[in-house]
Coordinates of C-alpha atoms and ligand atoms in Angstrom, one line a residue:
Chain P
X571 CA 7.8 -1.3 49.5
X572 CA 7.8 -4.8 50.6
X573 CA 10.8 -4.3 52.4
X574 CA 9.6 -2.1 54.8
X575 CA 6.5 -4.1 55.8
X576 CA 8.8 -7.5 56.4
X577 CA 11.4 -4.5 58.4
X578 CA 8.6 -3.7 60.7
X579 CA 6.9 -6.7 60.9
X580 CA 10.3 -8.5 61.8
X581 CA 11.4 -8.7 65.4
X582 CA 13.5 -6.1 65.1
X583 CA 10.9 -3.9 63.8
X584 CA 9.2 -4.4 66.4
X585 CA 11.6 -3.2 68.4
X586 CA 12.2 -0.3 65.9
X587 CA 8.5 1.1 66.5
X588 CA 9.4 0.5 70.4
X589 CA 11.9 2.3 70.5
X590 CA 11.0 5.7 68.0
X591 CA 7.4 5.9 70.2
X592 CA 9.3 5.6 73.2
X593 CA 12.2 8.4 72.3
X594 CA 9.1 10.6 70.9
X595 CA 7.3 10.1 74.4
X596 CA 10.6 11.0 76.1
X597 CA 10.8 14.9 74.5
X598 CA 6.8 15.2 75.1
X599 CA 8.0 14.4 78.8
X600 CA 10.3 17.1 78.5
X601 CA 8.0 20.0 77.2
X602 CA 5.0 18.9 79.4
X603 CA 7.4 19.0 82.6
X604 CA 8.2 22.5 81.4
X605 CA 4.9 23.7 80.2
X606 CA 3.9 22.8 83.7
X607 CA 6.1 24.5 85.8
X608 CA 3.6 27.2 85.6
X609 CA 1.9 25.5 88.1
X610 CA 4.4 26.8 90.9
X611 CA 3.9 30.2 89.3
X612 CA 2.0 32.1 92.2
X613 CA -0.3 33.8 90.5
X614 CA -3.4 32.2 90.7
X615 CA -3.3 30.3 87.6
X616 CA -3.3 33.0 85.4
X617 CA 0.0 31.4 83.2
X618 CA -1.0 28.3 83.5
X619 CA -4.7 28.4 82.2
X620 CA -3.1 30.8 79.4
X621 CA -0.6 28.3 78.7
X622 CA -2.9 25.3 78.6
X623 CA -5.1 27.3 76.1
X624 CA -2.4 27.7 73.9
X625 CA -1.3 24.2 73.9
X626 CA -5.0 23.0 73.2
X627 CA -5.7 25.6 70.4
X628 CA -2.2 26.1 68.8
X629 CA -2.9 24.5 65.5
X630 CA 1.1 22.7 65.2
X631 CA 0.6 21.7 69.0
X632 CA -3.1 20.1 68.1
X633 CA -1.0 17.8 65.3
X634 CA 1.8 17.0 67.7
X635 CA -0.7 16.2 70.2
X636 CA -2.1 13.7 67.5
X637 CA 1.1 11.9 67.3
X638 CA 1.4 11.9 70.5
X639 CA -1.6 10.1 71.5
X640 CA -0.9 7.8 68.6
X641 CA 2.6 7.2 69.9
X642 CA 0.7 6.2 73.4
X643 CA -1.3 3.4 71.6
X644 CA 1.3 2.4 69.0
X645 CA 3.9 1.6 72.5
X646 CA 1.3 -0.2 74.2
X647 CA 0.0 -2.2 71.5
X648 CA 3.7 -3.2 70.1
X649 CA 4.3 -3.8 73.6
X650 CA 1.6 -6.3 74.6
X651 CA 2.4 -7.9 70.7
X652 CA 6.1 -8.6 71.3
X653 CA 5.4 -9.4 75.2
X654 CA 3.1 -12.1 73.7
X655 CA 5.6 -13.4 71.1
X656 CA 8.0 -13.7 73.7
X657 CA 6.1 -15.7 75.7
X658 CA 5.4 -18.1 72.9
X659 CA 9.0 -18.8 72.8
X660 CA 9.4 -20.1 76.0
X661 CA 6.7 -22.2 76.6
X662 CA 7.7 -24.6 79.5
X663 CA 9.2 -22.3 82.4
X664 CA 12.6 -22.9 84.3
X665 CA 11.6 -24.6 88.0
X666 CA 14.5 -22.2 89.3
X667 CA 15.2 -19.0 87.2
X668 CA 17.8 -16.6 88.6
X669 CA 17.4 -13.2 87.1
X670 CA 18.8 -11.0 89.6
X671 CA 22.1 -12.6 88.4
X672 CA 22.4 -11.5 85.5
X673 CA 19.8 -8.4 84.5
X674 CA 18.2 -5.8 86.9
X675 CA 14.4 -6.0 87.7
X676 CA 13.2 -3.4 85.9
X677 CA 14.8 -4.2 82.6
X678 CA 13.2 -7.4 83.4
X679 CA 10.0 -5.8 83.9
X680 CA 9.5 -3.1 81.5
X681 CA 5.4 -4.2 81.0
X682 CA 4.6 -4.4 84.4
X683 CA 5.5 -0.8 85.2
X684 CA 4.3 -0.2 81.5
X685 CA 1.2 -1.0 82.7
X686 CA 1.2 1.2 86.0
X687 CA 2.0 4.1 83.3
X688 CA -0.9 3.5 81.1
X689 CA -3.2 3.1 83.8
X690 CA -2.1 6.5 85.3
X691 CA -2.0 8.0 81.9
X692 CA -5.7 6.9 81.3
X693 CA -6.7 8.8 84.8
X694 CA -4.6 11.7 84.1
X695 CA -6.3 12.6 80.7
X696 CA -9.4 12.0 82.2
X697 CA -8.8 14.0 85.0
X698 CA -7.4 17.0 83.3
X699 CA -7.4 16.2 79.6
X700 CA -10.8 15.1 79.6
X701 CA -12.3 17.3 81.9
X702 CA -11.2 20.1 80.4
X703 CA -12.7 19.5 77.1
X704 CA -15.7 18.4 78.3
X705 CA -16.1 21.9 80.2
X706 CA -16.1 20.4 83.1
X707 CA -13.6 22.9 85.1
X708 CA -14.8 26.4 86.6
X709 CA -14.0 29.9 84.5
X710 CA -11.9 32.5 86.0
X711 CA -11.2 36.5 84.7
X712 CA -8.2 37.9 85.3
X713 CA -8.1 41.8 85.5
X714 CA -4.6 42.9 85.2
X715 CA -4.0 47.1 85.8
X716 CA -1.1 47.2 83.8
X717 CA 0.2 50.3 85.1
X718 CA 0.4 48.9 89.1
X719 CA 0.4 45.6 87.9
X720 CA -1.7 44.2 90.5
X721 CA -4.2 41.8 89.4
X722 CA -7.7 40.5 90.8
X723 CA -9.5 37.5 89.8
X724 CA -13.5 36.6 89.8
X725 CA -14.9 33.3 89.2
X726 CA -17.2 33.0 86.3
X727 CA -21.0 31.5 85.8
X728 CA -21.0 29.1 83.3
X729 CA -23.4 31.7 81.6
X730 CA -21.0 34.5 81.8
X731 CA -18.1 32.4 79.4
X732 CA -18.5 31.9 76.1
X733 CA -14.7 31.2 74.8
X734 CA -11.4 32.3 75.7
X735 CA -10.6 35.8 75.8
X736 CA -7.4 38.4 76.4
X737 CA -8.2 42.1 75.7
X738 CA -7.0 45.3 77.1
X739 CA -9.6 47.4 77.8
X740 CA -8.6 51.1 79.5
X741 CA -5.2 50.0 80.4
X742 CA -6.6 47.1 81.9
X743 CA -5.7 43.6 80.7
X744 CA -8.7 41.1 80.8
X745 CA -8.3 37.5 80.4
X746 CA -10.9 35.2 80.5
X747 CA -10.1 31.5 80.7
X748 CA -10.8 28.1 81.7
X749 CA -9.8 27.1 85.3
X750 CA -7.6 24.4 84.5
X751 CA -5.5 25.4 87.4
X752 CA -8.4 25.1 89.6
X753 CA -8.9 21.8 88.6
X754 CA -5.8 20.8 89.5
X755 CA -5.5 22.1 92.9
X756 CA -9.2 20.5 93.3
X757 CA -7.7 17.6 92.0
X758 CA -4.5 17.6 94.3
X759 CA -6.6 17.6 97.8
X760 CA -7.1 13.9 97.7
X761 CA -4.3 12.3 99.4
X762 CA -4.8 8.7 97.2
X763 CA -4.6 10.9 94.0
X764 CA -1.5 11.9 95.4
X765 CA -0.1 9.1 96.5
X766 CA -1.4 7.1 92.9
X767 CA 0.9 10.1 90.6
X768 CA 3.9 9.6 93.4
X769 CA 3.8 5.9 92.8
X770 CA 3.3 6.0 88.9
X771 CA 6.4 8.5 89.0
X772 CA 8.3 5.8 90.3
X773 CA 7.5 3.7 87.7
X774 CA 7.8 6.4 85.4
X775 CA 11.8 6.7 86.4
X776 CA 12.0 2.7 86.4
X777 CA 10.9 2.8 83.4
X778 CA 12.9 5.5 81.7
X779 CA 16.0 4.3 83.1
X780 CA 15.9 1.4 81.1
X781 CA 14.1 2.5 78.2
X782 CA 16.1 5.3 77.3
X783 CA 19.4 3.5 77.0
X784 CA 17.6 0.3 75.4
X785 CA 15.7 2.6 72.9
X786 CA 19.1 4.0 71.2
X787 CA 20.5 0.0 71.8
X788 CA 17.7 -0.4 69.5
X789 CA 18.2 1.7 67.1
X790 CA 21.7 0.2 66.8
X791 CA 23.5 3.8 68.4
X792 CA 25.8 1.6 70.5
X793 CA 29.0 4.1 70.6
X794 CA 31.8 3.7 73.4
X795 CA 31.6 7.7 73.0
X796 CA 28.2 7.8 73.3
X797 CA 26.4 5.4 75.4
X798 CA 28.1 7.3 78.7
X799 CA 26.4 10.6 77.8
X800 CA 23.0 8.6 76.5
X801 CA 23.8 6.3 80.3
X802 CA 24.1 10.0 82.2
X803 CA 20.9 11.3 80.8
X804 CA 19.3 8.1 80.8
X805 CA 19.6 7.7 84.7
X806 CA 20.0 11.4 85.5
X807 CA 17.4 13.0 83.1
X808 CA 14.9 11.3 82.8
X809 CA 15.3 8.6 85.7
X810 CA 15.3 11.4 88.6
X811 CA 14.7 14.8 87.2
X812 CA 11.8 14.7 85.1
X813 CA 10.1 11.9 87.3
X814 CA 10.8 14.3 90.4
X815 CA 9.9 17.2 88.9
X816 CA 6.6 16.1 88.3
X817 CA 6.0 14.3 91.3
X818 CA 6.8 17.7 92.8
X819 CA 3.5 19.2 91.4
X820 CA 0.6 16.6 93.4
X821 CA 3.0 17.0 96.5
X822 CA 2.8 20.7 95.9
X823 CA -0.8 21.2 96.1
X824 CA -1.6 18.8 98.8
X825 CA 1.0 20.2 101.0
X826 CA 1.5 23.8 100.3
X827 CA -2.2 24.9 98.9
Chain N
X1139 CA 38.5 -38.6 101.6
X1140 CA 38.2 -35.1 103.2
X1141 CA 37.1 -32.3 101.0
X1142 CA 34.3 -34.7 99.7
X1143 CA 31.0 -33.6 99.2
X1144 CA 27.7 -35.1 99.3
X1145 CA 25.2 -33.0 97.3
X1146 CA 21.3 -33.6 96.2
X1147 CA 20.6 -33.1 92.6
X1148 CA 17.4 -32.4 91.0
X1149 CA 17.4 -33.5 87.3
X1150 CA 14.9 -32.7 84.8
X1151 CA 14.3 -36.3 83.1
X1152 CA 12.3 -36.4 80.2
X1153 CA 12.1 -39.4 77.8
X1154 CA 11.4 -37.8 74.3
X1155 CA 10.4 -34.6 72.6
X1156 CA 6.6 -36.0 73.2
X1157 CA 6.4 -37.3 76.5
X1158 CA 6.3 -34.8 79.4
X1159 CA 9.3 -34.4 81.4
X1160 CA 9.7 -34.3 85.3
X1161 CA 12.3 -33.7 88.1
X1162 CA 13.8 -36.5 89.8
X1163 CA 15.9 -36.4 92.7
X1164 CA 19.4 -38.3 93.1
X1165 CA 22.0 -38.4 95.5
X1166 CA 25.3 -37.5 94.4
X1167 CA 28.0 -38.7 97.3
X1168 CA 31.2 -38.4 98.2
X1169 CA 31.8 -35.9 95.0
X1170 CA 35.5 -34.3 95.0
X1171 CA 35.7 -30.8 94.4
X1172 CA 38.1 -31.3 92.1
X1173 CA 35.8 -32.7 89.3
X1174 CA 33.9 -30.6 86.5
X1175 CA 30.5 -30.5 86.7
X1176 CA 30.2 -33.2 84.1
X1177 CA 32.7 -35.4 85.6
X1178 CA 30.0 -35.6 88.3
X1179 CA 27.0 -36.4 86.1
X1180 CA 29.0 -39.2 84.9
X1181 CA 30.0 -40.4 88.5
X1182 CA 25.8 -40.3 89.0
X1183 CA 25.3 -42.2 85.4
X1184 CA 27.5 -45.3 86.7
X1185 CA 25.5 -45.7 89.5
X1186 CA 22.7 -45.6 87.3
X1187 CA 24.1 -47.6 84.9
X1188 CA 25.3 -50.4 87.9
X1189 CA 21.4 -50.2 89.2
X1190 CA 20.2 -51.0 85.3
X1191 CA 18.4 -47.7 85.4
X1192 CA 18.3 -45.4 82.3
X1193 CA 21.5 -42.7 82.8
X1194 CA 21.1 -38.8 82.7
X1195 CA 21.5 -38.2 79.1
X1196 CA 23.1 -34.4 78.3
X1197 CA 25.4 -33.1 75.7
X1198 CA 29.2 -32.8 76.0
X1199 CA 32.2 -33.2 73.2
X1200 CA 35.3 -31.6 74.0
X1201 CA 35.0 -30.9 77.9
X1202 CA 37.5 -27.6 77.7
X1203 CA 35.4 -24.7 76.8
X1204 CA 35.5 -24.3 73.1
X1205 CA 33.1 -26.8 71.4
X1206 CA 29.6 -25.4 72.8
X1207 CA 28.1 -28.5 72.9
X1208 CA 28.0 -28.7 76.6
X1209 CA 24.8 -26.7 78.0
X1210 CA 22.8 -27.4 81.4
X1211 CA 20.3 -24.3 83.5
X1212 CA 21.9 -25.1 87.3
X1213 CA 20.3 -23.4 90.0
X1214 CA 18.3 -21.0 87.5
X1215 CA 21.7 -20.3 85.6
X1216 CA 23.3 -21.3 82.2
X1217 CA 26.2 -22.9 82.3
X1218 CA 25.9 -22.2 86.6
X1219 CA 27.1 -20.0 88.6
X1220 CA 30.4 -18.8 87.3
X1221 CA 31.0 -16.3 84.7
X1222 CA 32.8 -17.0 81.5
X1223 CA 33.2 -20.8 81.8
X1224 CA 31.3 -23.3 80.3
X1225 CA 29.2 -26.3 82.5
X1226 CA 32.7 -28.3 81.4
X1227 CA 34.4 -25.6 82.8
X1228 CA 32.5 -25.5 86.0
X1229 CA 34.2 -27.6 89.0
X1230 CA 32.7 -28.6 92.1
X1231 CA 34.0 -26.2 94.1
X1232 CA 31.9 -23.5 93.1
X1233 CA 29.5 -26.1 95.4
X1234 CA 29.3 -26.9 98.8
X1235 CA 28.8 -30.2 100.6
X1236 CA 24.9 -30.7 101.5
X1237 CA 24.0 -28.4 98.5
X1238 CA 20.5 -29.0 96.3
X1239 CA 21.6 -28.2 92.9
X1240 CA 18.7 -27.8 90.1
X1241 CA 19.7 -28.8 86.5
X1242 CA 17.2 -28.2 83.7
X1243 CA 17.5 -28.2 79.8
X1244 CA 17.6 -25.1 78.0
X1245 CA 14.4 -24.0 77.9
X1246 CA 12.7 -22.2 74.3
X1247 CA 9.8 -23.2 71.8
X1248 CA 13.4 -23.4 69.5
X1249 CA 15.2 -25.8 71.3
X1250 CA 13.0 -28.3 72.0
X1251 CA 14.3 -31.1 74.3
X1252 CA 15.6 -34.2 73.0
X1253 CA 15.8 -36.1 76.0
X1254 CA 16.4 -35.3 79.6
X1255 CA 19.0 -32.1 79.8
X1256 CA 19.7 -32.5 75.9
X1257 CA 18.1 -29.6 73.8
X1258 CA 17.8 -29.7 69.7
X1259 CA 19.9 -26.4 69.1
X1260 CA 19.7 -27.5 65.0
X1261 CA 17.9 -24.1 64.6
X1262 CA 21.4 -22.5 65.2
X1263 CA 22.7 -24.2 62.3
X1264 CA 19.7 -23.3 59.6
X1265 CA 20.4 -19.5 61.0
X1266 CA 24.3 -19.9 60.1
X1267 CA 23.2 -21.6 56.7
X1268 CA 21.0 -18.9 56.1
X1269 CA 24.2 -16.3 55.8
X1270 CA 26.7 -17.0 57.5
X1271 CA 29.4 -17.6 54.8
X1272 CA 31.7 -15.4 52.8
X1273 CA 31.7 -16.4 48.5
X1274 CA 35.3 -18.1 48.4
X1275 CA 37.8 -17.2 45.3
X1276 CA 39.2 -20.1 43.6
X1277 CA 42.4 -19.6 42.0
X1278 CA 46.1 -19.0 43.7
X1279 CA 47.1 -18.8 47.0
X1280 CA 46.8 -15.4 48.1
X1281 CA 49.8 -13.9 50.0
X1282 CA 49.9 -13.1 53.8
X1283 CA 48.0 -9.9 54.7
X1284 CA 47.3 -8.8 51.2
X1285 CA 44.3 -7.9 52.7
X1286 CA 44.8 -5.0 55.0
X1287 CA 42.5 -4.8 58.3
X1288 CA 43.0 -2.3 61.0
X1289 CA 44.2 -4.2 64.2
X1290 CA 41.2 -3.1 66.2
X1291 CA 38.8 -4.3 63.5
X1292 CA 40.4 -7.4 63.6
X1293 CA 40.4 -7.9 66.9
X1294 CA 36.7 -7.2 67.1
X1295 CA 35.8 -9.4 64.5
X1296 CA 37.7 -11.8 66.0
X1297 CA 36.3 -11.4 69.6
X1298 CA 32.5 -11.8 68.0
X1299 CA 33.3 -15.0 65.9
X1300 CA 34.8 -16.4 69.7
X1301 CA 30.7 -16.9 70.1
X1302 CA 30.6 -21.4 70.7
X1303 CA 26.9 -21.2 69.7
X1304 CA 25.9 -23.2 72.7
X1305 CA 22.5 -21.3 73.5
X1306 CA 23.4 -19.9 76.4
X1307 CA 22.2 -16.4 75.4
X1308 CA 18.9 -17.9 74.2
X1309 CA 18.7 -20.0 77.8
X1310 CA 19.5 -16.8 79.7
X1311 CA 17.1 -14.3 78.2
X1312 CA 14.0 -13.8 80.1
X1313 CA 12.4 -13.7 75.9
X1314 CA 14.5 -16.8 74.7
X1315 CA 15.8 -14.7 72.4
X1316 CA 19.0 -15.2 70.0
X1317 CA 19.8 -12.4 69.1
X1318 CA 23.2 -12.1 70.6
X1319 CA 24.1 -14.8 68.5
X1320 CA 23.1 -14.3 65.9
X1321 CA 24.2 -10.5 66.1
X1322 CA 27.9 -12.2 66.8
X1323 CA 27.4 -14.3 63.9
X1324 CA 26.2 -11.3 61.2
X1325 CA 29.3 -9.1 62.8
X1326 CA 31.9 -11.4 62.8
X1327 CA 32.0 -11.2 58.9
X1328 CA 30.4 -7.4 58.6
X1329 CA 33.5 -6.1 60.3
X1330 CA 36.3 -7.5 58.0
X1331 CA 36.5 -7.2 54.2
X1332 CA 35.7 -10.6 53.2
X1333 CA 32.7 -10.6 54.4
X1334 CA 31.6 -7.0 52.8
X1335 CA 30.2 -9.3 48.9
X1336 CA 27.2 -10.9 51.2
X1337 CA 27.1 -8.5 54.0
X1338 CA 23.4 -7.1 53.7
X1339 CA 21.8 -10.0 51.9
X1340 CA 23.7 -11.7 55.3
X1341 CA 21.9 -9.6 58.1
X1342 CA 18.4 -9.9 56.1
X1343 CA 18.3 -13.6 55.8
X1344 CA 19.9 -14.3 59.2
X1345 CA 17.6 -12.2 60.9
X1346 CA 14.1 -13.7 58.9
X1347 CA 15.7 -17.3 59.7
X1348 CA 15.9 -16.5 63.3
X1349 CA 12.5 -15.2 63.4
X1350 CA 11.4 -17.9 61.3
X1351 CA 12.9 -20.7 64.3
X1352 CA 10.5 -18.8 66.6
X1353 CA 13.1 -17.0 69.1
X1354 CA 12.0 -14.2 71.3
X1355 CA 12.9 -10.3 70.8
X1356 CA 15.4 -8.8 72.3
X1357 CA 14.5 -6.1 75.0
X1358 CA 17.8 -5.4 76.0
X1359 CA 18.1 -6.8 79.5
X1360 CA 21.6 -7.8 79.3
X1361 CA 21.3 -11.6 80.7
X1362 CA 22.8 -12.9 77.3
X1363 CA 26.2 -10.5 77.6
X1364 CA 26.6 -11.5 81.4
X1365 CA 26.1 -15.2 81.0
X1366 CA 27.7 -15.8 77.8
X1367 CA 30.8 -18.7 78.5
X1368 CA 33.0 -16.8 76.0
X1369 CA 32.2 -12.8 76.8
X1370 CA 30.6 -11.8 74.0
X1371 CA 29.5 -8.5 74.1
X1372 CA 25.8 -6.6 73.6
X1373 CA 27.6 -4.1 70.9
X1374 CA 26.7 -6.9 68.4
X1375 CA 23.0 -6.8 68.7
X1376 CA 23.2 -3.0 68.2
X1377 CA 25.6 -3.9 64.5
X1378 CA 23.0 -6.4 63.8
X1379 CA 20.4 -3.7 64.2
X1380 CA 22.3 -1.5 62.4
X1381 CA 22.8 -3.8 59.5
X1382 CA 19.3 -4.6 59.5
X1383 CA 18.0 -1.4 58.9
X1384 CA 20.6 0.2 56.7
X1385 CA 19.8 -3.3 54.9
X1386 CA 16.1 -2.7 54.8
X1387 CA 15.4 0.7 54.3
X1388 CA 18.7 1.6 52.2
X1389 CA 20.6 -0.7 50.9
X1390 CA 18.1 -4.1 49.2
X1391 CA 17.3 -2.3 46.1
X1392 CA 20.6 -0.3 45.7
X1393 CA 20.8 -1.6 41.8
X1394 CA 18.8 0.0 39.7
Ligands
FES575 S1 31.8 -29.6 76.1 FE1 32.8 -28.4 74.6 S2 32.4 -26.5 75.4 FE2 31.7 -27.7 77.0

C-alpha cells in the first residue's frame, strides 16, 4: 500500500491526479455541452427543464455528479500544491526570462486561466446550480394535446407546485417542472454576465488546448500514432467546439430572446 | 579591425553561495564575431585580471559541445539564443555591435550558485547514483552483437543517452524542473536489454532522488525539448512516466 501513497505523493503523482481530474472534467464538458443544447430547442423550455430534472434526480447521474464536484476540488487543490512546489524551486527569479522562445503562453500559464475557470465555475453553480436547488427559479406546466400536438404553457404560484410531475390526463400530457430555462434566459439579459461566460470560454479553450495534450503526456501515452489524433481533438474538440458551443448559449439569449 | 563589435554586458556577480549576488555592468570592446561566447568572457576576465579586479568566474571544460559543463541564462535564454549549441558553441555573431547582453546563472533552489555564473549541478550526479547503472557481468569477453537490439531501439536509446547533463532543461523550465533529464537518463537504459535487471527499481529511485533535490514538476510546456543543446526530446518524460507508474502500481511487489 505504501507504494501508492509515495506514487501520488511524488511529483509525478501529482501530476497523475492532474491529469485523471482533468480528462474526467473533459467528458463532463462533453455531456453538459450536449445536455444543453436543449436550450436552442424552441419550445419554451419544456426539454430542457425535463432534462435538468432528470440529470438532478437520476440516481447514477447524482453519483457522477459527486465525482464530479470532487474532481473540481481535487484539480484546484493539486493545482495550487504543485504551483507552490514549483515556486519553491526557483527561488531567486531570472532579471531577463524569455518564454515566448521556447513555450506558448498559455502552457505557461495554465493557473492563471485556471483561476478565471474556477471563478466562473463558482458563479455558474450559483447561478443555476444553486439556485435551482434552493427553489429559487419560477414553475411552469406544460399541457401538451397529444393528438394536435400543440402545447400551452402557464406559470405556476409557488403554492400551486409541490414536486415534479409528467401525467397524461385525457389525452393530454401535463408536465409540471421547475423553470430552469427561465432562469437562464433571466439570467442571459445582463450583458456583463454575458460578456464574463464569453471571456471564461476563452480561457476555457486556452486552457483545454494545453491540457488535453499535456494530460495524456502525463499519463505517459506519448505515441507518434497517437499524439496527432489526441493534437486534432485537443485543439479542434475541445479548444474551439465545445468552448464555442457553449459560448453560443449566453450570446443566444441576449441576442435572439 | 572591421566586423568588431563593441557590446555592454550585464553579469550577475555573486561572491559565494551566502552572500547575495548583483548585476554589474562591463564593457566588452572591439569583440570579433568570430569568437565563442566564452572566448569573449575570457577576453573581459584579462582586463579584469590586468585592473587586479576579481574575473567573471563560470564553468567551461571541453569548449566543443559535448562535456555539459559550460552553462550561462543570456538574454533570458540557456545556452542563448541558438538552438542546439551549447554557450561554447555559441559565437558572436549571433550578436550585434552596441548589443546589452544579460548573463545570469542557472537559476533553481537545486543548483545553487557557487560563485558568479557558476551553479552546483552535484544534484545531477546523486540522481544518476541513485539508478543510473546497469549490474556488469564479470567473466569473458562477450562477442560482438550477441545481444540483439532492433536498430530503431538502438538508435533511440542512443539519441536519449546524447543528454550532456548541463541543466539546461532545469534552467529553461518555467518550474525548474528536471525531468527531461532525468527522463533521458531512466530511458537511455529502459530501452535496451542491459538495462532491463534494474529497470523499475531504476525509474523509482531516480524519480524519489530527483524529488528529494527539490526540482519542480513538470507541466509539460516544452521549454526543456526546445532549449536542450543536444535535442533531446519530451517522449522521454512520457517513458519516465510510464516507467513510473507501471513501476508503482504493478510491478514493486511482483515477487511473491
Ligand atoms: S564546455 Fe563542454 S559542452 Fe560547453
Amino acid at each position: 500500500m505504501s507504494s501508492f501513497k509515495q506514487a501520488f505523493t511524488s511529483s509525478l503523482g501529482k501530476k497523475l491526479i492532474m491529469s485523471l481530474t482533468g480528462l474526467f472534467l473533459c467528458t463532463f464538458l462533453v455531456v453538459h455541452l450536449i445536455g444543453n443544447l436543449q436550450l436552442f430547442h424552441d419550445d419554451n423550455g419544456k426539454a430542457f427543464n425535463e432534462y435538468a430534472y432528470f440529470m438532478t434526480h437520476f440516481p447514477p447521474i447524482k453519483v457522477v455528479s459527486y465525482l464530479l464536484y470532487a474532481s473540481i476540488i481535487l484539480h484546484a487543490i493539486y493545482a495550487l500544491v504543485v504551483t507552490l512546489h514549483n515556486k519553491k524551486a526557483r527561488p531567486v527569479k531570472y532579471a531577463v526570462y524569455d518564454g515566448q522562445a521556447n513555450s506558448k503562453w498559455n502552457s505557461r500559464n495554465m493557473g492563471f486561466l485556471g483561476t478565471i475557470l474556477l471563478f466562473f465555475i463558482v458563479s455558474h453553480m450559483y447561478s443555476f446550480w444553486w439556485k435551482y436547488h434552493r427553489d429559487q427559479v419560477p414553475y411552469i406546466e406544460y399541457r401538451s394535446d397529444l393528438n394536435s400536438g400543440s402545447t400551452q404553457t402557464r406559470e405556476l404560484a409557488a403554492a400551486e407546485f409541490n414536486d415534479y410531475q409528467n401525467f397524461t390526463d385525457n389525452g393530454v400530457e401535463v408536465v409540471r417542472a421547475r423553470d430552469l430555462y427561465r432562469q437562464v434566459e433571466f439570467a442571459f439579459q445582463e450583458w456583463w454576465l454575458v460578456a464574463f461566460y464569453v471571456i471564461a470560454m476563452v480561457a476555457l479553450s486556452f486552457h483545454l488546448i494545453h491540457g488535453f495534450r499535456s494530460a495524456f503526456q502525463t499519463l505517459g501515452w506519448n505515441h507518434k500514432k497517437y499524439v496527432p489524433l489526441i493534437r486534432f481533438i485537443g485543439i479542434w474538440g475541445f479548444g474551439v467546439l465545445i468552448p464555442i458551443g457553449f459560448a453560443a448559449m449566453p450570446l443566444y439569449f441576449f441576442f435572439c430572446k | 579591425m572591421s566586423g568588431h563589435m563593441n557590446l555592454t554586458l550585464k553579469v550577475w556577480r555573486q561572491k559565494n553561495k551566502e552572500t547575495r549576488g548583483k548585476f554589474v555592468t562591463y564593457k566588452a570592446d572591439d569583440i570579433s564575431p568570430d569568437m565563442s561566447f566564452l572566448e569573449m568572457l575570457d577576453v573581459v576576465n584579462e582586463g579584469l585580471t590586468r585592473k587586479g579586479e576579481d574575473p567573471i568566474y563560470f564553468d567551461h571544460d571541453c569548449r566543443e559541445g559535448i562535456c555539459g559543463m559550460c552553462s550561462l541564462h543570456i538574454n533570458g535564454r540557456p545556452h542563448g539564443p541558438k538552438e542546439e549549441t551549447t554557450t561554447c558553441q555559441l559565437h558572436m555573431r549571433s550578436f550585434h555591435d552596441g548589443q546589452t547582453i544579460v548573463i545570469e546563472p542557472w537559476r533553481a533552489a537545486a543548483f545553487p550558485v557557487i560563485k558568479d555564473l557558476a551553479v552546483d549541478r552535484s544534484a545531477f550526479d546523486r540522481i544518476q547514483q541513485a539508478g543510473a547503472y546497469v549490474n556488469i557481468n564479470t567473466g569473458g569477453v562477450p562477442d560482438a552483437n550477441a545481444i540483439p537490439i532492433p536498430k530503431d531501439v538502438a538508435d533511440e536509446a542512443f539519441e536519449s543517452a546524447t543528454c550532456i547533463g548541463c541543466g539546461a532543461c532545469v534552467a529553461a523550465c518555467k518550474n525548474a524542473s528536471a525531468m527531461l533529464f532525468v527522463s533521458a537518463k531512466i530511458s537511455q537504459y529502459a530501452l535496451v536489454p542491459q538495462g532491463q535487471t534494474e529497470r523499475y527499481s531504476r525509474a523509482q529511485a531516480m524519480v524519489a532522488q530527483m524529488d528529494e533535490e527539490g526540482f519542480g514538476s513538470c507541466t509539460n510546456t516544452g521549454a526543456c525539448e526546445a532549449e536542450c543543446p543536444v535535442g533531446i526530446k519530451l517522449t522521454n518524460i512520457a517513458r519516465m512516466n510510464r516507467e513510473y507508474f507501471t513501476a508503482k502500481f504493478f510491478k514493486q511487489e511482483e515477487a511473491h
